[in-house]
GROMACS .gro file of C-alpha atoms in nm:
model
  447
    1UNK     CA    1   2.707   1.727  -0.724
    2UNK     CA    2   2.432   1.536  -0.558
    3UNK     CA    3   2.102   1.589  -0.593
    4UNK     CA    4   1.881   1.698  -0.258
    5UNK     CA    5   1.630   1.432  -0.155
    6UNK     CA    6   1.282   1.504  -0.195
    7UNK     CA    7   0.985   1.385   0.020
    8UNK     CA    8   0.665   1.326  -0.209
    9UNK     CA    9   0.327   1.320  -0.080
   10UNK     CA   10   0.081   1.084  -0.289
   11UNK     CA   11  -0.272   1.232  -0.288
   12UNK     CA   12  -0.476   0.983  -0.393
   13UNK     CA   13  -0.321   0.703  -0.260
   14UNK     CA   14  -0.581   0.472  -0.306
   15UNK     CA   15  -0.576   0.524  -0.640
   16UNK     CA   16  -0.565   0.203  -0.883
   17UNK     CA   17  -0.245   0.412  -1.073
   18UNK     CA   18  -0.087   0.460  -0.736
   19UNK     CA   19   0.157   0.140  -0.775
   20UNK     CA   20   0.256   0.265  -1.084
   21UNK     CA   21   0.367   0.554  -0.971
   22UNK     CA   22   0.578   0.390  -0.685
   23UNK     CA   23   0.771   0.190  -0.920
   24UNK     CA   24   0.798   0.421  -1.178
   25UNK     CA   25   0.951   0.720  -0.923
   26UNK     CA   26   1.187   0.376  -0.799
   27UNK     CA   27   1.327   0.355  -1.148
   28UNK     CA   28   1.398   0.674  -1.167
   29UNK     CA   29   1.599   0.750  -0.799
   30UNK     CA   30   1.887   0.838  -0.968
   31UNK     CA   31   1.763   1.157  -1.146
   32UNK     CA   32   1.516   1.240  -0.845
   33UNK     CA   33   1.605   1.060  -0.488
   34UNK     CA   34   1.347   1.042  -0.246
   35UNK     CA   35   1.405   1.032   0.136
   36UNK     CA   36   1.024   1.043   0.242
   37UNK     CA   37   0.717   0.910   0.052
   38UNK     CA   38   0.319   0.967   0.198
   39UNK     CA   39   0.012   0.840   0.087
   40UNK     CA   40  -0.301   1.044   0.149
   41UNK     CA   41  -0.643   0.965   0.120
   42UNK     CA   42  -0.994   0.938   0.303
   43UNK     CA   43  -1.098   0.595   0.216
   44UNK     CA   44  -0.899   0.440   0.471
   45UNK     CA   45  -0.929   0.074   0.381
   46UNK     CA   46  -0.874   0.095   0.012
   47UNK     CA   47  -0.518   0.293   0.063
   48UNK     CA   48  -0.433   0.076   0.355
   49UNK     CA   49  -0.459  -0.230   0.042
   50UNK     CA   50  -0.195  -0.011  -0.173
   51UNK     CA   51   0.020   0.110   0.118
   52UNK     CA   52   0.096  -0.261   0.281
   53UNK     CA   53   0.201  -0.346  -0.065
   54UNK     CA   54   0.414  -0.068  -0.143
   55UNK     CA   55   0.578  -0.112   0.253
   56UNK     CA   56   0.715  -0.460   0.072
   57UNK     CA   57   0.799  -0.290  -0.191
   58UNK     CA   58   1.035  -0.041  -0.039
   59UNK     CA   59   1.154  -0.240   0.212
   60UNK     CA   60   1.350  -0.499  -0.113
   61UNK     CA   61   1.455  -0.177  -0.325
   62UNK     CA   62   1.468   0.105  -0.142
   63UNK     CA   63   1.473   0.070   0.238
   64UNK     CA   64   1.590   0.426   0.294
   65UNK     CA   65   1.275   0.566   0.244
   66UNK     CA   66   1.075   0.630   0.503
   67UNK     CA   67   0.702   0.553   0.399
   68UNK     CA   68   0.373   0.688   0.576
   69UNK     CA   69   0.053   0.620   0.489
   70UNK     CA   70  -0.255   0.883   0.653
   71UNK     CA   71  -0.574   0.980   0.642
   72UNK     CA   72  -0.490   1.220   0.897
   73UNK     CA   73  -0.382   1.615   0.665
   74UNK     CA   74  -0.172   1.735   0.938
   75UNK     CA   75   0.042   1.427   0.921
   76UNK     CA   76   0.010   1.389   0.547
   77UNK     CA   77   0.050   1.742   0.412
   78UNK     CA   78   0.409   1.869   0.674
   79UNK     CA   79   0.744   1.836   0.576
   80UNK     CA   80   0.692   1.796   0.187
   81UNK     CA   81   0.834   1.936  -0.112
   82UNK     CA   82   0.547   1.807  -0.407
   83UNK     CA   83   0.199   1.680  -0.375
   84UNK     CA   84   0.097   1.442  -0.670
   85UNK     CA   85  -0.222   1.435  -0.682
   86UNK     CA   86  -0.448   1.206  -0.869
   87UNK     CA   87  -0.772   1.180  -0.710
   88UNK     CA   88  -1.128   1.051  -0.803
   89UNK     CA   89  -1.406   1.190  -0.633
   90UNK     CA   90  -1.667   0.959  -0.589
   91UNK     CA   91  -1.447   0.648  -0.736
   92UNK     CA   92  -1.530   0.452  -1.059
   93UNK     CA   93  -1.870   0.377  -0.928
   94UNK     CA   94  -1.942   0.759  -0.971
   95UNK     CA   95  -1.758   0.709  -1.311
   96UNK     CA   96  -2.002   0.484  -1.433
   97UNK     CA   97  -2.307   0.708  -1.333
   98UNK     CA   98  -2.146   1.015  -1.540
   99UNK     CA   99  -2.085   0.753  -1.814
  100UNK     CA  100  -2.441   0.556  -1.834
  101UNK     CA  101  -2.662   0.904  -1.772
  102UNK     CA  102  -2.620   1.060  -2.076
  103UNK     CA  103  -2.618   0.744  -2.330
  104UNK     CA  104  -2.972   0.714  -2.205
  105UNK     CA  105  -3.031   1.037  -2.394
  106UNK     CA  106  -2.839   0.915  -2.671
  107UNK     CA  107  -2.565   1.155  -2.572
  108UNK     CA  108  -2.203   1.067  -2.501
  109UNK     CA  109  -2.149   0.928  -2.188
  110UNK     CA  110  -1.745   0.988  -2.081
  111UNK     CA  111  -1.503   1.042  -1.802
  112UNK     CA  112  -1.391   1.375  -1.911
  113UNK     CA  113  -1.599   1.475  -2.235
  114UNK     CA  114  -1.930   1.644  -2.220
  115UNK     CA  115  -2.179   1.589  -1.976
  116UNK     CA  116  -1.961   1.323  -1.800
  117UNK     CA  117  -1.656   1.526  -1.795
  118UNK     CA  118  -1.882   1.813  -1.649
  119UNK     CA  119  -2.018   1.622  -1.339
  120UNK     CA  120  -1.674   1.468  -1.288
  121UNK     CA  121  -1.529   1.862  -1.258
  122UNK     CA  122  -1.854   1.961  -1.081
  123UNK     CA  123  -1.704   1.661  -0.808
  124UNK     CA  124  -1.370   1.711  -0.819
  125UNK     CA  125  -1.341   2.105  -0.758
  126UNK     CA  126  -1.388   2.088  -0.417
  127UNK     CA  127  -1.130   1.768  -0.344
  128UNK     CA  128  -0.828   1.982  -0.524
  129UNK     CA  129  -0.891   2.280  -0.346
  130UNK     CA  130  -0.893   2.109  -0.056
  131UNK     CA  131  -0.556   1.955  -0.132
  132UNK     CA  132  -0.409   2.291  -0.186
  133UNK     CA  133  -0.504   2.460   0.090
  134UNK     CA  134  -0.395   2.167   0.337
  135UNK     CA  135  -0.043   2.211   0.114
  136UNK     CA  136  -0.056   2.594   0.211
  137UNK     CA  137  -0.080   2.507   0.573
  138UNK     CA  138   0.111   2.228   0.628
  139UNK     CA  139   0.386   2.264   0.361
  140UNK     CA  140   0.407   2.602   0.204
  141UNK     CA  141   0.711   2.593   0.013
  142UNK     CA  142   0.589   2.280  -0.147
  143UNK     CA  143   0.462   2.262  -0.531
  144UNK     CA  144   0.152   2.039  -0.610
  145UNK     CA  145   0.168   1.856  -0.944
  146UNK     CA  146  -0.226   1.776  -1.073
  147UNK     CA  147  -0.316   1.515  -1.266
  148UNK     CA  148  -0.642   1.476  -1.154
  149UNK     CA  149  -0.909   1.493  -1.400
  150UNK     CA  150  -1.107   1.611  -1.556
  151UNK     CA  151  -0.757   1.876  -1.618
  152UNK     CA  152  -0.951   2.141  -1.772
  153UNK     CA  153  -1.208   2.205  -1.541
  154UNK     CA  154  -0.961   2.118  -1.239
  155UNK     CA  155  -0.721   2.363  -1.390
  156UNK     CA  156  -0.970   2.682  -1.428
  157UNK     CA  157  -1.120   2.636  -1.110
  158UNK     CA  158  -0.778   2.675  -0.965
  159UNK     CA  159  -0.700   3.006  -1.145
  160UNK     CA  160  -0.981   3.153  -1.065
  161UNK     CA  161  -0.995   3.048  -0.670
  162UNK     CA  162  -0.684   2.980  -0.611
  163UNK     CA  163  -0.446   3.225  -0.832
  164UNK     CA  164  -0.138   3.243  -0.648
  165UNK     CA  165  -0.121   2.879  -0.544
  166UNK     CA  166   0.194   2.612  -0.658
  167UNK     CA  167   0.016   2.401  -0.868
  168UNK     CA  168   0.069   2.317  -1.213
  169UNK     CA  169  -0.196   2.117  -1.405
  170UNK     CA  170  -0.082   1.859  -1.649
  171UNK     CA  171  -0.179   1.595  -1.864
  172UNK     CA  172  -0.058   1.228  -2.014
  173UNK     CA  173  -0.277   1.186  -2.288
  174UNK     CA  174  -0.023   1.404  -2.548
  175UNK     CA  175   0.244   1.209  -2.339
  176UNK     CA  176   0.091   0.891  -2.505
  177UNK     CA  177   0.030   1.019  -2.851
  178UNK     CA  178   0.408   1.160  -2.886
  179UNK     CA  179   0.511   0.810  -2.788
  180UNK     CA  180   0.314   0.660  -3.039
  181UNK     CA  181   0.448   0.930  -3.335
  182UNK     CA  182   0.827   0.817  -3.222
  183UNK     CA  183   0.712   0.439  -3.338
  184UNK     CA  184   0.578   0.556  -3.620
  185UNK     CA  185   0.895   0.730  -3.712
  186UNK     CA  186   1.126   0.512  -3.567
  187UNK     CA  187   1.267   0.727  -3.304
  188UNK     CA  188   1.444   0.609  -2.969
  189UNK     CA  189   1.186   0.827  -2.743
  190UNK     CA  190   0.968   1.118  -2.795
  191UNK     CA  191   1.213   1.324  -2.640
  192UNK     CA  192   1.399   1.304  -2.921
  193UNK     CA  193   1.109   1.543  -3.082
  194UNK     CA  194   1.062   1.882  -3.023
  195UNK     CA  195   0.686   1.980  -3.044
  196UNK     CA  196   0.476   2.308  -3.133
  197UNK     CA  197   0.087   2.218  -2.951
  198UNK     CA  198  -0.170   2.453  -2.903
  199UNK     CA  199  -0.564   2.413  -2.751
  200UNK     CA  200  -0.707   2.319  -2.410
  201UNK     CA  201  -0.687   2.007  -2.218
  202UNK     CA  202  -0.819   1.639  -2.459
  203UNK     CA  203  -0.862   1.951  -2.726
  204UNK     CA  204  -0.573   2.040  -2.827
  205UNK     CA  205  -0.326   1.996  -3.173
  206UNK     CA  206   0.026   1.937  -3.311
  207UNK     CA  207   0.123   2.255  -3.557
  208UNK     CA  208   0.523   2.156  -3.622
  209UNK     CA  209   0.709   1.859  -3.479
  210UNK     CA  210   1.128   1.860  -3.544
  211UNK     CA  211   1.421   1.600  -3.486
  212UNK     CA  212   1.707   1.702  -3.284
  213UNK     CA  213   1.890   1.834  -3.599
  214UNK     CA  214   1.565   2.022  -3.682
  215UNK     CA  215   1.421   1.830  -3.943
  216UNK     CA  216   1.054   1.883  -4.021
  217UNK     CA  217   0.900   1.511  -3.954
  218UNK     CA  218   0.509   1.669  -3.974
  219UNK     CA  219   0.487   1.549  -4.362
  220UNK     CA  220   0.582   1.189  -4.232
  221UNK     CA  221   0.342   1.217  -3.942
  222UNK     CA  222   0.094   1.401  -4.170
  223UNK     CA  223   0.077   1.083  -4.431
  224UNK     CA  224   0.053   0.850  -4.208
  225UNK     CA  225  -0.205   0.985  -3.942
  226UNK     CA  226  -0.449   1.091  -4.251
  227UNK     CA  227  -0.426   0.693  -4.334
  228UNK     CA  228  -0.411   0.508  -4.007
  229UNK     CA  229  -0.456   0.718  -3.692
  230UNK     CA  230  -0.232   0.684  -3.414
  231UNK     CA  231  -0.245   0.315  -3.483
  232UNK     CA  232   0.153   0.199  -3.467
  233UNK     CA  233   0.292   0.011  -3.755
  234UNK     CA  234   0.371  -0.325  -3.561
  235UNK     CA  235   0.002  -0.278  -3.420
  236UNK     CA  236  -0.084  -0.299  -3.784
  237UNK     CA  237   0.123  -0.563  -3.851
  238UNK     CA  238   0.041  -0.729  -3.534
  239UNK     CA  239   0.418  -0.765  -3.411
  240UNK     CA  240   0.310  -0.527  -3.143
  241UNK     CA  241   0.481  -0.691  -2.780
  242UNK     CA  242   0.155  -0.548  -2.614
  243UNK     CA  243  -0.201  -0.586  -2.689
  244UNK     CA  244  -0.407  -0.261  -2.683
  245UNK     CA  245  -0.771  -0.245  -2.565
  246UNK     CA  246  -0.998  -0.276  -2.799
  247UNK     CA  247  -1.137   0.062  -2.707
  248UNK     CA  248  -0.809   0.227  -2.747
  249UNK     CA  249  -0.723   0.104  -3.050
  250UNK     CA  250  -1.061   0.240  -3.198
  251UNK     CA  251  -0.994   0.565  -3.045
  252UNK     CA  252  -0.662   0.539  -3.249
  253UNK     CA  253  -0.830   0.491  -3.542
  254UNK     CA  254  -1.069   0.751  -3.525
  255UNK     CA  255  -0.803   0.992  -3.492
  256UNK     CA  256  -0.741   0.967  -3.885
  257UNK     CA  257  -1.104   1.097  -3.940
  258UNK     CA  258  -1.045   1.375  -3.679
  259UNK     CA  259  -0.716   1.483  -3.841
  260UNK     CA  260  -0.908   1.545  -4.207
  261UNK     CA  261  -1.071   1.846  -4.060
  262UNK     CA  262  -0.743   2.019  -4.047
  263UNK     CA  263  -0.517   1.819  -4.259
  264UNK     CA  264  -0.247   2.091  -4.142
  265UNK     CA  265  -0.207   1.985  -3.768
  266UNK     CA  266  -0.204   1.630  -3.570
  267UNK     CA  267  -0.513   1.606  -3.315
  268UNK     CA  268  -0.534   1.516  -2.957
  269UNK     CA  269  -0.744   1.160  -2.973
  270UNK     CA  270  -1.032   1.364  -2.745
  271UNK     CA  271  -1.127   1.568  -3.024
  272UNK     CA  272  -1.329   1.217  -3.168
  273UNK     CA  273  -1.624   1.331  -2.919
  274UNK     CA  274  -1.685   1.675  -3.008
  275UNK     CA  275  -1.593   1.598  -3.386
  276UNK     CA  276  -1.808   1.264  -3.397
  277UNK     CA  277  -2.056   1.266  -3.084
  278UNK     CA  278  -2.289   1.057  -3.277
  279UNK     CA  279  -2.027   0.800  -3.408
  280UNK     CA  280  -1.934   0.733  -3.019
  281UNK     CA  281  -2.286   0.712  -2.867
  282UNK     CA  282  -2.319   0.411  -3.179
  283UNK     CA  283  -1.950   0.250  -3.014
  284UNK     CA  284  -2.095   0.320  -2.683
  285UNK     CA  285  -2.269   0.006  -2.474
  286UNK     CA  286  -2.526   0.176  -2.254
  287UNK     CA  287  -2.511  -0.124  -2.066
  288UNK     CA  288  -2.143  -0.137  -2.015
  289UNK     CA  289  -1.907   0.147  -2.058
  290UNK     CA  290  -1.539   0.223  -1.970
  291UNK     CA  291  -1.607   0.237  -1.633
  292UNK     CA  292  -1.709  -0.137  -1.579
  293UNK     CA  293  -1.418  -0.226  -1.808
  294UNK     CA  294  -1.194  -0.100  -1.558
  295UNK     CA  295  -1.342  -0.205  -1.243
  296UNK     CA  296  -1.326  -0.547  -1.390
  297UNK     CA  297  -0.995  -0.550  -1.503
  298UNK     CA  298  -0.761  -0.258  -1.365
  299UNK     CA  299  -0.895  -0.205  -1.036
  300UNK     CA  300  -0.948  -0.572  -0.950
  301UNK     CA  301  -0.617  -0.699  -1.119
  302UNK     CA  302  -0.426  -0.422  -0.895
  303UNK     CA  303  -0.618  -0.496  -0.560
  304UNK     CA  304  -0.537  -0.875  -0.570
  305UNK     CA  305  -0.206  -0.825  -0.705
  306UNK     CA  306  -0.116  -0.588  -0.402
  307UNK     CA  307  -0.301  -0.811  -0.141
  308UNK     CA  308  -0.112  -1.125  -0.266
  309UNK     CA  309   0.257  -0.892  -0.201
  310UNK     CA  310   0.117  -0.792   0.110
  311UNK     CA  311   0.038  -1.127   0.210
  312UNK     CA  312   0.339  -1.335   0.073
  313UNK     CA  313   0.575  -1.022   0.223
  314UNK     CA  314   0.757  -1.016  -0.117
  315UNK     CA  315   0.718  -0.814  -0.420
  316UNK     CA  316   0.985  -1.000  -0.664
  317UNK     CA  317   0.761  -1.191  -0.864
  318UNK     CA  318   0.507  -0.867  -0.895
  319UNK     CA  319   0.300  -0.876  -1.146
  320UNK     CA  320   0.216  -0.483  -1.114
  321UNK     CA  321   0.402  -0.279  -1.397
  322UNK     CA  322   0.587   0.097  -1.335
  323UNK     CA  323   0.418   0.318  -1.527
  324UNK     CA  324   0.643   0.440  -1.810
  325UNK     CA  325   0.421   0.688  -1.907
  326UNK     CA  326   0.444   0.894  -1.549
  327UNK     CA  327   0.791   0.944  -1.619
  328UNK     CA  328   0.647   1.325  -1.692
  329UNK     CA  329   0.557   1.344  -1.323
  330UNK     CA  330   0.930   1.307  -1.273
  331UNK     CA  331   1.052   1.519  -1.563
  332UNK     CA  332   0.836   1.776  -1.424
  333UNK     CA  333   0.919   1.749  -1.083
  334UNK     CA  334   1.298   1.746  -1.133
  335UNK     CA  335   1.268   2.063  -1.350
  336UNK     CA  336   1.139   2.237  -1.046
  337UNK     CA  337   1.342   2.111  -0.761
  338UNK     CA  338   1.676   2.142  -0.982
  339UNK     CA  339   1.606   2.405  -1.203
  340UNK     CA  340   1.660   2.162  -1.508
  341UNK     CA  341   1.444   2.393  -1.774
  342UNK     CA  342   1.274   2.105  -1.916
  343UNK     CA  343   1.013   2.124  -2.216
  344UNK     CA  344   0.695   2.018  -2.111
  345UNK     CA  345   0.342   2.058  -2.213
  346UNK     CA  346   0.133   2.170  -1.967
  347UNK     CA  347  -0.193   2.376  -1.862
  348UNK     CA  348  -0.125   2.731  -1.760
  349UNK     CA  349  -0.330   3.095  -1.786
  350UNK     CA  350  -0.279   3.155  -2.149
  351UNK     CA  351  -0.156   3.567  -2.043
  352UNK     CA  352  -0.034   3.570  -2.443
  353UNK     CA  353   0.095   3.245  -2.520
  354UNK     CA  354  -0.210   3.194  -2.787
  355UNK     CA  355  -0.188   3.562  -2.941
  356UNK     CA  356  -0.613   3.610  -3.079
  357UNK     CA  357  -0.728   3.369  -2.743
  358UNK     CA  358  -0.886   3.472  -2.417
  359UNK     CA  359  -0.619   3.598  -2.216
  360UNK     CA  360  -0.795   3.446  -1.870
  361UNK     CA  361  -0.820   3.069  -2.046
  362UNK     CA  362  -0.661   2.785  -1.914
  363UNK     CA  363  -0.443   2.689  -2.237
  364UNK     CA  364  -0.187   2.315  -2.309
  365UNK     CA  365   0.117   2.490  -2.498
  366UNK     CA  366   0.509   2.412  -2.466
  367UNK     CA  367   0.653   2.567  -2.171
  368UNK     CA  368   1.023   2.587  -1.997
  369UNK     CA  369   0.992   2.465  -1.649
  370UNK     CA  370   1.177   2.551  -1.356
  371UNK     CA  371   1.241   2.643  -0.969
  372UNK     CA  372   0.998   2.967  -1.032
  373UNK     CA  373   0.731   2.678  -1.233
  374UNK     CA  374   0.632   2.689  -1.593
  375UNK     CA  375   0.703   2.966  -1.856
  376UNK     CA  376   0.492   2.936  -2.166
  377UNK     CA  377   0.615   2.958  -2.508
  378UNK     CA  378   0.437   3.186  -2.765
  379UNK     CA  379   0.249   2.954  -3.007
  380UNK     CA  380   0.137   3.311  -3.240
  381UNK     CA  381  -0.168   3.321  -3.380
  382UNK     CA  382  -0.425   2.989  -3.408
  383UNK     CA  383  -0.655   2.965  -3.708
  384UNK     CA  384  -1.033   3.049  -3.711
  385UNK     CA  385  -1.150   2.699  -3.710
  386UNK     CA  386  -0.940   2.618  -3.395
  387UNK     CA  387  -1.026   2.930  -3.287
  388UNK     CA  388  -1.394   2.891  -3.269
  389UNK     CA  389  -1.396   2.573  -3.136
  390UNK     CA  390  -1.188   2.641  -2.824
  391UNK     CA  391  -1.386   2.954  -2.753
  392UNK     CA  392  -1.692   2.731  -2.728
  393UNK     CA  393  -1.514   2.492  -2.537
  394UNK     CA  394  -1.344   2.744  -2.280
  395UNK     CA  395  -1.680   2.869  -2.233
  396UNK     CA  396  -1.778   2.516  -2.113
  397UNK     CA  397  -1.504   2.518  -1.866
  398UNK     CA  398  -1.557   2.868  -1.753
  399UNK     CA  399  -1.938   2.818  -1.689
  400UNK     CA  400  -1.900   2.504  -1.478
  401UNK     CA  401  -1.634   2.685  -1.283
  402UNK     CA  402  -1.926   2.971  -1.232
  403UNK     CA  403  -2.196   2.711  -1.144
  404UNK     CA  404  -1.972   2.541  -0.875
  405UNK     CA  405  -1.899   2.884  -0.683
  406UNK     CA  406  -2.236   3.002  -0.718
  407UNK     CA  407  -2.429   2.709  -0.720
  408UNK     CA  408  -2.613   2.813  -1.010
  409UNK     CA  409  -2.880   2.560  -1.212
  410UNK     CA  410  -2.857   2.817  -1.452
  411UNK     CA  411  -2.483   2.830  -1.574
  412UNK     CA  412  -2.417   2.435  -1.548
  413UNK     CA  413  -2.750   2.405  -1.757
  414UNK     CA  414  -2.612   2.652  -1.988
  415UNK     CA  415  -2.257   2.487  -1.983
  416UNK     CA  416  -2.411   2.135  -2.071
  417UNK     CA  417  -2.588   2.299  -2.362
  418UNK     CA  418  -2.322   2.469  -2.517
  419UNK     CA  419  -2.062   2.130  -2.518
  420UNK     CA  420  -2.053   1.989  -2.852
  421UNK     CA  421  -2.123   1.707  -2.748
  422UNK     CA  422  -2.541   1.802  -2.647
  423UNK     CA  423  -2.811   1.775  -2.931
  424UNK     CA  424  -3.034   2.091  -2.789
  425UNK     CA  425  -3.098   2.242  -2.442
  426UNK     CA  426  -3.378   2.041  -2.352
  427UNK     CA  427  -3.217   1.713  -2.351
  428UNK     CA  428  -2.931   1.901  -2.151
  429UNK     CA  429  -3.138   2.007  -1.906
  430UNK     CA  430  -3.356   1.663  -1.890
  431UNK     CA  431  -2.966   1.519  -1.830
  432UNK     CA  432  -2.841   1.814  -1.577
  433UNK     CA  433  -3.180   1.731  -1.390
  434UNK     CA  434  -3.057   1.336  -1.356
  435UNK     CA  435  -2.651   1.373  -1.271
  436UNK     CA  436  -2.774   1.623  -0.990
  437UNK     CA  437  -2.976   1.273  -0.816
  438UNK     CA  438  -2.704   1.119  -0.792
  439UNK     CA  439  -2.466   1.364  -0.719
  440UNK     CA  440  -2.627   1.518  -0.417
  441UNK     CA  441  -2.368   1.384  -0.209
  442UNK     CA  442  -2.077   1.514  -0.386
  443UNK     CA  443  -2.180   1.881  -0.577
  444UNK     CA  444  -2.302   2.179  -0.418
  445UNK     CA  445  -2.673   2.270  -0.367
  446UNK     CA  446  -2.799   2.429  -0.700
  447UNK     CA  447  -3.082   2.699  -0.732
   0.00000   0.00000   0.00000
């Protein structure tokens, strides 16, 4: 039987992952064709850099496409069937303010974590809801997948403002730490594992991981992640065919020390900045932080590389890379369009599926996808030291989401305080008072 062709709307198609995603949905026409693909964005000139590469592109493996590239929603947002959106409010030079602001205060400074994360949601709100309701206009049968960050904060601003919209909210980073348990164990993929996860988005934790045939591999995992992190054995051996950043193999590390607070479950890697704030603002450079690293490197490499294709009208020598991780936008996609009742984690109203949790929280657990979206799995009762944590956190989440409709000083100054990640409410306000100068372009007016 063969498969109906989908048309995919790219929201964020200026985006430095963007060519990623273009080869990675190319590999993967067979389990999800594609008659139409559309980049939107509203920085003209940097899509227009990504979209003249990906016309080469398209026209050497897959000239049946039809490919538009807009700034213009009307034109963008009709005749689609899934928005993926990954967009950055404010780019990585915005980044780099939410990064640098607090490590003046000797506070974490990071993209999704703490004060950083909070200005970053405090930004982005208003750019997904916008996507959505141009979806709901243009496209209303469509499904938007969002991968924006920061997920948390993206995903409860959604539920509450927009509760009956097609969006589900997901997440790569436990995408990337399952991949790195199959090397550790020697598996083919990670599908190969079937997971038990509970927590909120970068705060989350593995309770039971099985092989096909149901065997318990969390003793394996256990051993190993108490000793080494979710550093692989060749990268300890250093027969490793990549190289990882330097800051990513730290974060690896770290998540050993993370795991001994619960040497029951595996950690998300996030948990390092709520667990260790201190320990980070020491491995921080106020100077330069993640942000420059990938404006010098990322963004750059991905601009040239795409200008050179453009300019040479060929794309067989490209240097740019599919990314194998977004092979969960796909999975997820397919599960809705076919009805394949696929496994995923994602971010959905909890309604249950964490039994003692806040019923209106926006929870990561296992679900079953399909045509109707996600169905999430019971995951029973979580422990009081999870417990506690994620009500904190939640309450983070929730508060920002407050601030942002009401334009309250008072709840985003109370939501900086109470993240982990802030000393004492002085500091929090001294750093709320400095992200809202530079963010008067981008958040709403505060009183």
């Amino acid at each position: 039987m063969s498969l109906k062709e989908q048309s995919i709307l790219v929201a964020g198609g200026g985006s430095t992952f963007t060519p990623g995603i273009v080869l990675m949905l190319l590999e993967n026409l067979d389990k999800f064709p594609i008659r139409q693909l559309k980049f939107y964005d509203n920085d003209k000139e940097r899509q227009q850099q990504i979209a003249d590469a990906t016309e080469v592109i398209l026209k050497e493996r897959a000239p049946h496409i039809k490919f538009v590239a807009t700034t213009d929603p009307e034109e963008a947002f009709t005749d689609i069937d899934f928005v993926m959106a990954h967009i950055r409010v404010g780019k990585y030079a915005m980044r780099e303010k939410d990064e640098k602001i607090p490590l003046r205060y000797s506070v974490i400074g990071q993209e999704t974590c703490g004060p950083g994360g909070i200005a970053y949601g405090m930004r982005s709100i208003g750019g997904v809801l916008e996507l959505i309701d141009y979806m709901e206009q243009y496209s209303p049968e469509a499904w938007m997948l969002n991968y924006s960050n920061p997920a948390a904060i993206v995903a409860e601003a959604t539920r509450k403002l927009r509760p009956n919209s097609k969006i589900i909210n997901i997440c790569d980073m436990p995408v990337g730490i399952e991949n790195r348990m199959k090397d550790v164990l020697g598996l083919e993929s990670r599908k190969d594992m079937t997971v038990k996860y509970y927590g909120l988005n970068h705060f989350g934790w593995w309770t039971d991981i099985r092989d096909k045939d149901g065997k318990d591999l969390m003793p394996e995992l256990k051993e190993w992640v108490s000793k080494n992190g979710y550093i692989t054995p060749d990268e300890l051996s250093g027969a490793a065919e990549e190289e990882v950043e330097p800051s990513w193999f730290y974060t690896f590390g770290k998540a050993k020390e993370v795991q001994w607070l619960d040497p029951d479950t595996l950690p998300n890697t996030y948990l390092k900045y709520y667990f260790y704030p201190q320990d980070e603002v020491e491995h921080s450079n106020p100077e330069h932080t993640r942000a420059n690293e990938v404006m010098e490197h990322r963004e750059k490499n991905t601009f040239n590389e795409c200008n050179r294709i453009a300019d040479i009208q060929t794309a067989e020598d490209a240097k740019l890379e599919a990314d194998e991780h977004a092979t969960y936008i796909v999975d997820l996609a397919r599960a809705i369009a076919y009805n394949s009742k696929e496994r995923m984690l994602l971010i959905v109203p909890n309604k249950g599926a964490i039994v003692n949790f806040d019923e209106d929280a926006m929870v990561e657990v296992p679900c079953i996808v399909g045509s109707q979206g996600a169905e999430p799995l019971t995951q029973g009762e979580i422990p009081r030291f999870q417990k506690g944590l994620m009500e904190q956190q939640v309450a983070v989440e929730k508060l920002v989401v407050e601030a942002w409709t009401e334009g309250s000083y008072q709840k985003l100054w109370q939501a900086l305080f109470l993240s982990k990640t802030m000393p004492n409410a002085r500091v929090a306000k001294q750093i709320l008072d400095d992200l809202i100068e530079v963010n008067k372009e981008y958040w709403p007016e505060l009183t």
